[in-house]
Short mmCIF file of C-alpha atoms and ligand atoms in Angstrom, two decimals:
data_model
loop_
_atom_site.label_atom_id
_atom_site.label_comp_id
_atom_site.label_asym_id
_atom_site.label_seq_id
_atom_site.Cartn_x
_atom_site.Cartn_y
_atom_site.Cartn_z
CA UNK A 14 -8.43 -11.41 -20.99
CA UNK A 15 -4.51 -10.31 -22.26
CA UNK A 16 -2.78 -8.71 -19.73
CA UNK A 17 0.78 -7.46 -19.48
CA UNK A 18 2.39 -7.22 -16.22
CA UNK A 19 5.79 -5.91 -15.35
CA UNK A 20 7.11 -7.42 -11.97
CA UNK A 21 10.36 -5.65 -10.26
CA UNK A 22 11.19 -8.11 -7.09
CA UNK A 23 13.53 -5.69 -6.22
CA UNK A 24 15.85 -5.92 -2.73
CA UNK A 25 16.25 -8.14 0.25
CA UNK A 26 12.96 -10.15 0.90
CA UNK A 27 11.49 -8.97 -2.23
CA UNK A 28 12.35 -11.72 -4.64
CA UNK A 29 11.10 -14.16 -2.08
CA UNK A 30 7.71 -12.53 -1.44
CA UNK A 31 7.14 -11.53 -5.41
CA UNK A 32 7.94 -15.09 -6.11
CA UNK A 33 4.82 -16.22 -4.70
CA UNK A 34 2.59 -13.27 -5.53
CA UNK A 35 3.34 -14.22 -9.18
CA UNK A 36 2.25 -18.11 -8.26
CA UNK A 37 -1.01 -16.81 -7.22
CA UNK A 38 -1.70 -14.76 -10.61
CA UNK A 39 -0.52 -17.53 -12.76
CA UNK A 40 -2.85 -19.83 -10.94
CA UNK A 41 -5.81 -17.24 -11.09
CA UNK A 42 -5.36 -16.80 -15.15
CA UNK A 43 -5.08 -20.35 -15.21
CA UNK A 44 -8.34 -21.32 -13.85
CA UNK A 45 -10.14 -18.44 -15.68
CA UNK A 46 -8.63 -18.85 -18.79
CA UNK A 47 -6.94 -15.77 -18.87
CA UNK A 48 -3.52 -14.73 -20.55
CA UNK A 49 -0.65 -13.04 -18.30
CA UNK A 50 2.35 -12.44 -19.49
CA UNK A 51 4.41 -11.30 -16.47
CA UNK A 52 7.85 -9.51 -17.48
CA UNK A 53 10.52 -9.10 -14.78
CA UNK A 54 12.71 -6.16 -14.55
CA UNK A 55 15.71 -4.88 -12.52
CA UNK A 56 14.54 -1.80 -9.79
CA UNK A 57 15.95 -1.01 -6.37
CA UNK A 58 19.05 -1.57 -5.18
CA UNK A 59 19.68 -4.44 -7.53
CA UNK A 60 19.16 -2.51 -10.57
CA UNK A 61 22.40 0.29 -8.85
CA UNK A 62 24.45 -2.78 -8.62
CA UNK A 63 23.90 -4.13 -12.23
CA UNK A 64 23.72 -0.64 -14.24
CA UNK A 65 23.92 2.90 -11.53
CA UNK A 66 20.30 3.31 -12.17
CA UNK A 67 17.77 2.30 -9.53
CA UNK A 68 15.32 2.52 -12.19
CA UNK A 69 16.71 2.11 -15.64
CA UNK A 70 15.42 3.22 -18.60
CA UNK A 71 14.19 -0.36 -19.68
CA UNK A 72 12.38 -0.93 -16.67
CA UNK A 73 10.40 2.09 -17.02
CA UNK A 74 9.66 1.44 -20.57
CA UNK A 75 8.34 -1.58 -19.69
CA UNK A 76 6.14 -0.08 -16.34
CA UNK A 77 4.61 2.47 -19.05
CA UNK A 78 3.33 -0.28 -21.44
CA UNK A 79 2.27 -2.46 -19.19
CA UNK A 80 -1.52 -2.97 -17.65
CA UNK A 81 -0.07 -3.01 -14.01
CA UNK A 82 2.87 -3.23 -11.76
CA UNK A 83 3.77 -5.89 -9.25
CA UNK A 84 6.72 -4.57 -6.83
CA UNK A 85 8.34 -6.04 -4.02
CA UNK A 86 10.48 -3.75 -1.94
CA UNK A 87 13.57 -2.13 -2.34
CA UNK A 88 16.34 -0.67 -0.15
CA UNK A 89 19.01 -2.54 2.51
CA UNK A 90 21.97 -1.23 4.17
CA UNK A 91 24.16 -1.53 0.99
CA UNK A 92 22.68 1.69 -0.43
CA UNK A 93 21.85 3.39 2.85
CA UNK A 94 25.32 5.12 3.24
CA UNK A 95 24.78 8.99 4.39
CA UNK A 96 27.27 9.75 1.01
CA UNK A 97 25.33 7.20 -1.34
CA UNK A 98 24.83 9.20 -4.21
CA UNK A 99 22.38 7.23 -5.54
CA UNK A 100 19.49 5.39 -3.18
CA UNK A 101 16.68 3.05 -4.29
CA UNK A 102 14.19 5.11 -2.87
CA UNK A 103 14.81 7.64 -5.45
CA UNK A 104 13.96 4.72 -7.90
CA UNK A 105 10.61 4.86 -6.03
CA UNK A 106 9.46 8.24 -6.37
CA UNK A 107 10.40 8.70 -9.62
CA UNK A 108 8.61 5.74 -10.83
CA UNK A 109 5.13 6.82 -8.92
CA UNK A 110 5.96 10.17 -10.35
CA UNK A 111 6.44 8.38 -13.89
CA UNK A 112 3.47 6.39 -13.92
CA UNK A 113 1.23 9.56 -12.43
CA UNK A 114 0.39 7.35 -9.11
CA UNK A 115 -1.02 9.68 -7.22
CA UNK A 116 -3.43 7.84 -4.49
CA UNK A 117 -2.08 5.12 -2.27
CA UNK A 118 -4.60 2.93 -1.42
CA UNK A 119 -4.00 1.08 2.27
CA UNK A 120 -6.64 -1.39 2.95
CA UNK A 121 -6.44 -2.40 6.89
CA UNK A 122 -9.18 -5.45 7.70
CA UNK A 123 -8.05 -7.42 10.70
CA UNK A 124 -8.80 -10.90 9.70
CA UNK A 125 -10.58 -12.31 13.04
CA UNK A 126 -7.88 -15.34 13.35
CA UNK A 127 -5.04 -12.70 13.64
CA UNK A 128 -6.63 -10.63 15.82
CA UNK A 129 -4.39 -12.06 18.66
CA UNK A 130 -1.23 -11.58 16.78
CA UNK A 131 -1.92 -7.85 16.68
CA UNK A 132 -0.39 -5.80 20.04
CA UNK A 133 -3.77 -4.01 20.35
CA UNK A 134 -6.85 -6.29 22.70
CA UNK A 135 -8.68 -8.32 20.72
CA UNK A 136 -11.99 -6.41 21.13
CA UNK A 137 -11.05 -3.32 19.42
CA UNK A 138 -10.02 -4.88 16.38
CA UNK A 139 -14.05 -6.46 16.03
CA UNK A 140 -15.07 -4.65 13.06
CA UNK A 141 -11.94 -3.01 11.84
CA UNK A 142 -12.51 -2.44 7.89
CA UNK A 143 -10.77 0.86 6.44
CA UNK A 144 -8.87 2.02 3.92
CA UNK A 145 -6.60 4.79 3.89
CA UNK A 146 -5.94 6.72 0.77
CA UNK A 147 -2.92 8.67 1.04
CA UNK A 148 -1.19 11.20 -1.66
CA UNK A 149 1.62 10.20 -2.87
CA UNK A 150 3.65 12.65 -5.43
CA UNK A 151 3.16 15.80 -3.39
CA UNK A 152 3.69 17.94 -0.27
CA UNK A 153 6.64 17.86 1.93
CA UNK A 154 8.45 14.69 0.15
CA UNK A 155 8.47 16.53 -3.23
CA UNK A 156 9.23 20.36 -2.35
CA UNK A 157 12.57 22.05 -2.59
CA UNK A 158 15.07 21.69 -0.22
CA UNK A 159 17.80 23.82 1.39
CA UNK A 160 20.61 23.50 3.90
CA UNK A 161 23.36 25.31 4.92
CA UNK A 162 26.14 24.77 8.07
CA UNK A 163 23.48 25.50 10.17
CA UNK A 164 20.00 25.09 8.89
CA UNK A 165 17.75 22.88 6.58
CA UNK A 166 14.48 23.57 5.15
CA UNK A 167 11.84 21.24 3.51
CA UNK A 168 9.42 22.65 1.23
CA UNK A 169 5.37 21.66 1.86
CA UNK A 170 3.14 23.05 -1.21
CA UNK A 171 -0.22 21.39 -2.62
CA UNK A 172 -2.26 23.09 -5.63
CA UNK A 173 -6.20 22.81 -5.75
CA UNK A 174 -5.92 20.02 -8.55
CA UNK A 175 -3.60 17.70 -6.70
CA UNK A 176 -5.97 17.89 -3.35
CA UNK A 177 -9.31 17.90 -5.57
CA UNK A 178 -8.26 14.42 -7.60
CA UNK A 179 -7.44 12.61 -4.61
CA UNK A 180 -10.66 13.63 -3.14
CA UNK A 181 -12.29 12.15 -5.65
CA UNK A 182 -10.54 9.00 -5.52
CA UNK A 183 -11.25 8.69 -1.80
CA UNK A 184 -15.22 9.53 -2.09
CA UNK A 185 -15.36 7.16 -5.34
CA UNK A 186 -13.94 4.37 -2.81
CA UNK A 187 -16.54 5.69 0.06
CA UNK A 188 -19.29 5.59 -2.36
CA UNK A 189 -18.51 1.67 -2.87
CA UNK A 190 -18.21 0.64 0.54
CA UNK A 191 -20.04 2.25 4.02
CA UNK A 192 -20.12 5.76 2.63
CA UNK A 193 -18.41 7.65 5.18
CA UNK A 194 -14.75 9.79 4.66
CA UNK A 195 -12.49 10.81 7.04
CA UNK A 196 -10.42 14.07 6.11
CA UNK A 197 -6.93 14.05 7.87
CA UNK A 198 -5.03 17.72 8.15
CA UNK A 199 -3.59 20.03 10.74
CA UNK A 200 -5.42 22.89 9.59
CA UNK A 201 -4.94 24.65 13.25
CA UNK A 202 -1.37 25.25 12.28
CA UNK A 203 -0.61 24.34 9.01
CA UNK A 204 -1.59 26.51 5.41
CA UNK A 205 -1.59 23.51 3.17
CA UNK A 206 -3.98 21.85 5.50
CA UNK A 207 -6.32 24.68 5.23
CA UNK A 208 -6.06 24.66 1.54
CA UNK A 209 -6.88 20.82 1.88
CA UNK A 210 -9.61 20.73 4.28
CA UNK A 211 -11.56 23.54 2.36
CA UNK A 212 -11.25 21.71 -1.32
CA UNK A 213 -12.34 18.42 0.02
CA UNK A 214 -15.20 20.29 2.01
CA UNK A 215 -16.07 22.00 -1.80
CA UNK A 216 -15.61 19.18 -3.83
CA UNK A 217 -17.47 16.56 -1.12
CA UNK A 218 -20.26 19.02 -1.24
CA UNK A 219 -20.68 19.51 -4.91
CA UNK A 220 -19.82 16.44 -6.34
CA UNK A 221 -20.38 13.42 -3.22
CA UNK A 222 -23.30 14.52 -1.16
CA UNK A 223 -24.04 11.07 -0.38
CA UNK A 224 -20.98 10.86 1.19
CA UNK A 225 -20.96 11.61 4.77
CA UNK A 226 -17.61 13.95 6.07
CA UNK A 227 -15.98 14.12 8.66
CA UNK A 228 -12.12 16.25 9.11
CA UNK A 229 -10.08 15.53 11.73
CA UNK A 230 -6.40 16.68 12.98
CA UNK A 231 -3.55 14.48 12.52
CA UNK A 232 -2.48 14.76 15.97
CA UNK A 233 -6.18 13.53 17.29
CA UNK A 234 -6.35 10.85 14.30
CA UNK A 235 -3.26 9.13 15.39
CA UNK A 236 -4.89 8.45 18.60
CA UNK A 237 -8.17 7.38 17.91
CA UNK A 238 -6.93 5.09 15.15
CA UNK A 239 -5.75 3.17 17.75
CA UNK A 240 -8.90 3.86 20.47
CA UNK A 241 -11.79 3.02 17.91
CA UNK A 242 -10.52 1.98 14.54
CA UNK A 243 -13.58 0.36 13.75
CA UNK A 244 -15.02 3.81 13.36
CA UNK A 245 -13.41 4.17 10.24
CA UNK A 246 -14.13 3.80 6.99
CA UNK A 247 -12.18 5.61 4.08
CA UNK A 248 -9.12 7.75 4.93
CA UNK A 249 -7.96 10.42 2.81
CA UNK A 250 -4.80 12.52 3.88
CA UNK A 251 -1.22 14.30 2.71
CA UNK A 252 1.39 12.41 1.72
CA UNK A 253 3.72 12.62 5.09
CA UNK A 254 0.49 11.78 7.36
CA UNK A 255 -0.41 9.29 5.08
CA UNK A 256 3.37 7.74 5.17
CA UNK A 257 3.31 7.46 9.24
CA UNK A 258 -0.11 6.72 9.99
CA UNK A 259 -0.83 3.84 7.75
CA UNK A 260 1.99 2.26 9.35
CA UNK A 261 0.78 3.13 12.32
CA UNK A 262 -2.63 1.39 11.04
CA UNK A 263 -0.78 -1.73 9.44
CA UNK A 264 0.05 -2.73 12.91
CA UNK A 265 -3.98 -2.91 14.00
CA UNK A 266 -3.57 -5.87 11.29
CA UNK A 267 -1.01 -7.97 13.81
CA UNK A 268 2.24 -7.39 11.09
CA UNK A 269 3.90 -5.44 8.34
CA UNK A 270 4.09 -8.58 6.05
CA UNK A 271 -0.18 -9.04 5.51
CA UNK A 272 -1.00 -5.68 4.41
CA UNK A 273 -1.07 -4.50 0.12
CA UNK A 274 -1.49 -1.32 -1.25
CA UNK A 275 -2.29 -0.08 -4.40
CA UNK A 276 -1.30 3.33 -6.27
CA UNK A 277 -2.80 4.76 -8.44
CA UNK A 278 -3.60 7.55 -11.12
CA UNK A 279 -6.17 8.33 -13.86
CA UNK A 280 -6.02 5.19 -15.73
CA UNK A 281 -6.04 1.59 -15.08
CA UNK A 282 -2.39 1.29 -14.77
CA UNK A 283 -1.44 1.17 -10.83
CA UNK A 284 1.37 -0.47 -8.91
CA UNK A 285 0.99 -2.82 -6.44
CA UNK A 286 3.12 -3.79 -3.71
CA UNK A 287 3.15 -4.94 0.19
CA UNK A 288 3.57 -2.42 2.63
CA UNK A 289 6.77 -3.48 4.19
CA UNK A 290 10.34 -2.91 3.35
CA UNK A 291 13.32 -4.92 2.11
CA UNK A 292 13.35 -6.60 5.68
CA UNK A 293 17.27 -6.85 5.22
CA UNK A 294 17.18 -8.80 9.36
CA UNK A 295 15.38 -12.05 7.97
CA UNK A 296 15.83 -11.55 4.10
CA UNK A 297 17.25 -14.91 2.45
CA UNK A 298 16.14 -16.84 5.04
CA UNK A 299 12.98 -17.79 3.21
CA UNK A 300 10.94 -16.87 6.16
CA UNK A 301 8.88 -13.86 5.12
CA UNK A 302 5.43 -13.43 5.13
CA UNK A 303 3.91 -13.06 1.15
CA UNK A 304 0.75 -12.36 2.30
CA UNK A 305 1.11 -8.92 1.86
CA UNK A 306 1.82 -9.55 -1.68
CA UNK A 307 -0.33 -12.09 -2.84
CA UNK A 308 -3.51 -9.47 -1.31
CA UNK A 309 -1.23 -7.21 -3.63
CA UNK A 310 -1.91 -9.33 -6.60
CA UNK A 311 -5.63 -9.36 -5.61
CA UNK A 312 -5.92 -5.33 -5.64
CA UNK A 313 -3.83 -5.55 -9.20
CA UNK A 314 -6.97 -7.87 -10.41
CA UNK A 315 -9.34 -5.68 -8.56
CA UNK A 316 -8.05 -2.29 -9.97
CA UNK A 317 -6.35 -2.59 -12.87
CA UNK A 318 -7.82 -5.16 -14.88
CA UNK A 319 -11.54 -4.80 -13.36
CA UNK A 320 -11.27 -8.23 -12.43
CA UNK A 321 -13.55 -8.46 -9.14
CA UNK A 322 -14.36 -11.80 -8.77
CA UNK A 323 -10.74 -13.16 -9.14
CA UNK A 324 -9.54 -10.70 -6.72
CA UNK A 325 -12.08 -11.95 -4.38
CA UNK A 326 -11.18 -15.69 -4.99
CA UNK A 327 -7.64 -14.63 -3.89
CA UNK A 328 -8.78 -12.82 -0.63
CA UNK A 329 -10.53 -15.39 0.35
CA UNK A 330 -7.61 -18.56 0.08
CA UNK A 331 -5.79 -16.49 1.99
CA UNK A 332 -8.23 -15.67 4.81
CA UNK A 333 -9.57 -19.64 4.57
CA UNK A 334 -5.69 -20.25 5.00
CA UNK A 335 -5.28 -18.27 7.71
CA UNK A 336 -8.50 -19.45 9.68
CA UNK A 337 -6.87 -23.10 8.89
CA UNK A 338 -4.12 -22.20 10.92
CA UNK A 339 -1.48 -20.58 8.41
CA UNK A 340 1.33 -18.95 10.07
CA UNK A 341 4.86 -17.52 9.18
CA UNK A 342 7.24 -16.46 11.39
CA UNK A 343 5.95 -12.86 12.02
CA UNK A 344 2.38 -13.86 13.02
CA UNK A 345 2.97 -17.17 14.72
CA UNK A 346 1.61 -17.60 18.17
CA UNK A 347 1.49 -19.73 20.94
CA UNK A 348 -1.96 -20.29 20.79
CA UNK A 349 -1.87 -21.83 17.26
CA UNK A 350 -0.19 -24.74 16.76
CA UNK A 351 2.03 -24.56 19.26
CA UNK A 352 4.00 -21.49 17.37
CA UNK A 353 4.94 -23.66 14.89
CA UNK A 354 5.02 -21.12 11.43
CA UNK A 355 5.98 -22.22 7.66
CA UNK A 356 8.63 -21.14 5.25
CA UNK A 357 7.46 -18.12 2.55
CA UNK A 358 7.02 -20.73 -0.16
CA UNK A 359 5.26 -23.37 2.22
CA UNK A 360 2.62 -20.27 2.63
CA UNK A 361 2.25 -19.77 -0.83
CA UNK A 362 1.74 -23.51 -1.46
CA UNK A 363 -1.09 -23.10 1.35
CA UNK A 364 -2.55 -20.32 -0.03
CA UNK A 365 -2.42 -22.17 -3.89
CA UNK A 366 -4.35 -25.05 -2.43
CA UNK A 367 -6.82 -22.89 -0.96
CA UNK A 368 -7.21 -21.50 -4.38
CA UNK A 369 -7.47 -24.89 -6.29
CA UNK A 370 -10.41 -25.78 -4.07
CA UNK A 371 -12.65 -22.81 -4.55
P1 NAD B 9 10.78 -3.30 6.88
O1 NAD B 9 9.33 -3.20 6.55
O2 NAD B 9 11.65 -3.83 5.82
O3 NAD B 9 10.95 -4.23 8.18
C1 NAD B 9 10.45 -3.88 9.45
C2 NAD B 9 10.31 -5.15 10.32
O4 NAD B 9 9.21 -5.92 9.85
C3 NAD B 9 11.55 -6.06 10.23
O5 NAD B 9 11.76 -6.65 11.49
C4 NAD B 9 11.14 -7.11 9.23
O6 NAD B 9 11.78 -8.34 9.39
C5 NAD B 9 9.64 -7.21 9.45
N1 NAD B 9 8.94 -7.54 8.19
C6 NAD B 9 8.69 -6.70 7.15
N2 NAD B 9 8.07 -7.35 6.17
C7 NAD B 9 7.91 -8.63 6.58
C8 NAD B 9 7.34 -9.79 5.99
N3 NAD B 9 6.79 -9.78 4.76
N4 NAD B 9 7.36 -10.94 6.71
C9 NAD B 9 7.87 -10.98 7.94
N5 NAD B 9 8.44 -9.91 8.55
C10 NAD B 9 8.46 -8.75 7.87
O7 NAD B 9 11.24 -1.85 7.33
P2 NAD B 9 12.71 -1.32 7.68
O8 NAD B 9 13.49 -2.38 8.37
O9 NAD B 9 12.50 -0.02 8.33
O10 NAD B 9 13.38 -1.03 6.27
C11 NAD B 9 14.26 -1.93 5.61
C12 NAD B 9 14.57 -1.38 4.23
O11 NAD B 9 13.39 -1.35 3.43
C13 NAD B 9 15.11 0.06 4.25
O12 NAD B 9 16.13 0.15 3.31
C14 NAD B 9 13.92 0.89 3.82
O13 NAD B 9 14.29 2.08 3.17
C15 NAD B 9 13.22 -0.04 2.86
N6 NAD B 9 11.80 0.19 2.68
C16 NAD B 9 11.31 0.01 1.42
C17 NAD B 9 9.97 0.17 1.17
C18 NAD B 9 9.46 -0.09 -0.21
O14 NAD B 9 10.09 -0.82 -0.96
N7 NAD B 9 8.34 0.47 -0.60
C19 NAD B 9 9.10 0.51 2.22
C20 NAD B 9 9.62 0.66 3.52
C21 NAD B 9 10.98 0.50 3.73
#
């Protein structure tokens, strides 16, 4: 198949790490006779530097045409001054708003040989297979905003269609895999999470009744994310519960650097990046993890171009990689090979072999 894909590296370790998750969908077309033409683009911080615009007008023109977007991470100290009038992040939101990205998809499996790089024991992580689906262009981030000398105020609003279409996302998802979906809220407290809870509880009903539903409160999630992950299968939740938790669920997974995520909309067309930041302490260095990426790259196969199988021959180099002992810096332990770890590209080139031998 054609494909176009538009790939912003972006800030600090992103080059690095999108340098390799491009290897691994060159390699993929290449062995299934497919056609990719991958386009890079200026975003981030970069993209302030060369033209004032975190997202210029020519890098969104090419996001809209394109099948599917491969993104690294943006941000860094540079553009993080308190009177910055313009930030990456606001390069960000405006292209998920853009694109009409509304579900984040957070996959968290705990591959068994990382299970000791991960801070939690070993024996909760057995089983761990969930994915979080988080919304992603409203509530809390997206509502007005006041402040005066001595107050501030952040706006939290959802409308029926915005709660109803992620719903739908997240029981299509459940369908596919072990049929259960977890409903995150604080509808004790909070109006929006009443709103929420009783539109996935309609729509659930109506439209998923094979899908078994459970709601539970943010405060009680947090916890037993931690106590019995394995418990969970699909995840849907607000945007700001969805921001802290799946980071608090990446961790389950040993390190920032192995986890993807995918966002997307109606269409095909999704964007697809790792779930870490800029990681300005080690960027340069040539130390990052791509994992994160290159399982990236496998999502973009999986979801936007309904290519299953080669997303699947991607996850599994990198898990035969990592059960052969493949370690950067971040997930490097004692117990395997002495704590020796390899250099970003040394990992891709890894991972590429893995790939060559399937
Ligand atoms: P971060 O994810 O960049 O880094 C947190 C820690 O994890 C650091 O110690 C870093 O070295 C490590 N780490 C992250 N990714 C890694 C990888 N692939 N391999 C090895 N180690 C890795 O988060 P932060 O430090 O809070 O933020 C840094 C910058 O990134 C900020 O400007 C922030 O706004 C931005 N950020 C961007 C995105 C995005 O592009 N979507 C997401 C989060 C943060």
């Amino acid at each position: 198949m054609k494909a176009l894909i538009a790939v912003l590296p972006g800030d600090g370790i992103g080059p690095e790490v999108t340098r390799e998750g491009v290897r691994a969908l060159q390699a993929v077309a290449q062995r299934n006779g497919h056609e990719f033409t991958l386009v890079e683009a200026p975003f981030g911080g970069a993209a302030i530097d060369a033209s004032g615009d975190p997202l210029p007008q020519a890098t969104l023109e090419l996001c809209l045409k394109s099948d599917a977007i491969l993104l690294g991470a943006i941000g860094g100290p540079k553009w993080s001054a308190p009177d910055a009038k313009v930030r990456p992040e606001a390069g960000l939101l405006r292209l998920r708003k853009e694109l009409g990205v509304y579900a984040n998809l957070r996959p968290v499996a705990v591959h068994p040989a990382l299970r000791s790089s991960s801070t939690i024991r070993p024996e909760i992580l057995v089983g761990v297979d969930l994915v979080f689906v988080r919304e992603l262009t409203g509530g809390i981030y997206f509502g007005a905003k006041t402040r005066d000398a001595t107050t501030a105020t952040d706006l939290c609003s959802y409308s029926v269609m915005e709660v109803e279409r992620v719903t739908r996302v997240a029981a299509r998802l459940a369908q596919a895999r072990r049929r259960k979906l977890t409903s995150i809220d604080k509808s004790n407290v909070l109006e929006t999470s009443r709103l929420w809870r009783e539109v996935v509880t309609r729509v659930m009903q109506a439209e998923f009744p094979d899908v078994a539903v459970e709601h539970a409160l943010v405060d009680s999630a947090a916890m037993h994310l931690i106590r019995r992950p394995a418990d969970f299968d699909v995840i849907v939740t607000e945007n700001m519960f969805g921001d802290i938790l799946t980071d608090e669920a990446s961790m389950l997974a040993g390190s920032l650097g192995v986890s993807p995520s995918a966002s997307l909309g109606d269409g095909k067309r999704g964007l697809y990046e790792p779930i870490h930041g800029s990681a300005p302490d080690i960027a340069g260095r040539g130390i990052a993890n791509p994992v994160g990426t290159i399982l990236s790259a496998a999502l973009l196969l999986r979801h936007s171009l309904g290519l299953e199988s080669e997303a699947c021959e991607i996850e599994a180099a990198v898990y035969r990689a990592l059960d052969a002992g493949l370690r950067t810096a971040d997930i490097a332990s004692a117990d395997v090979d002495g704590g020796r770890s390899v250099s970003t590209s040394a990992a891709g080139d890894v991972i590429l072999a893995e790939l060559a031998r399937a």
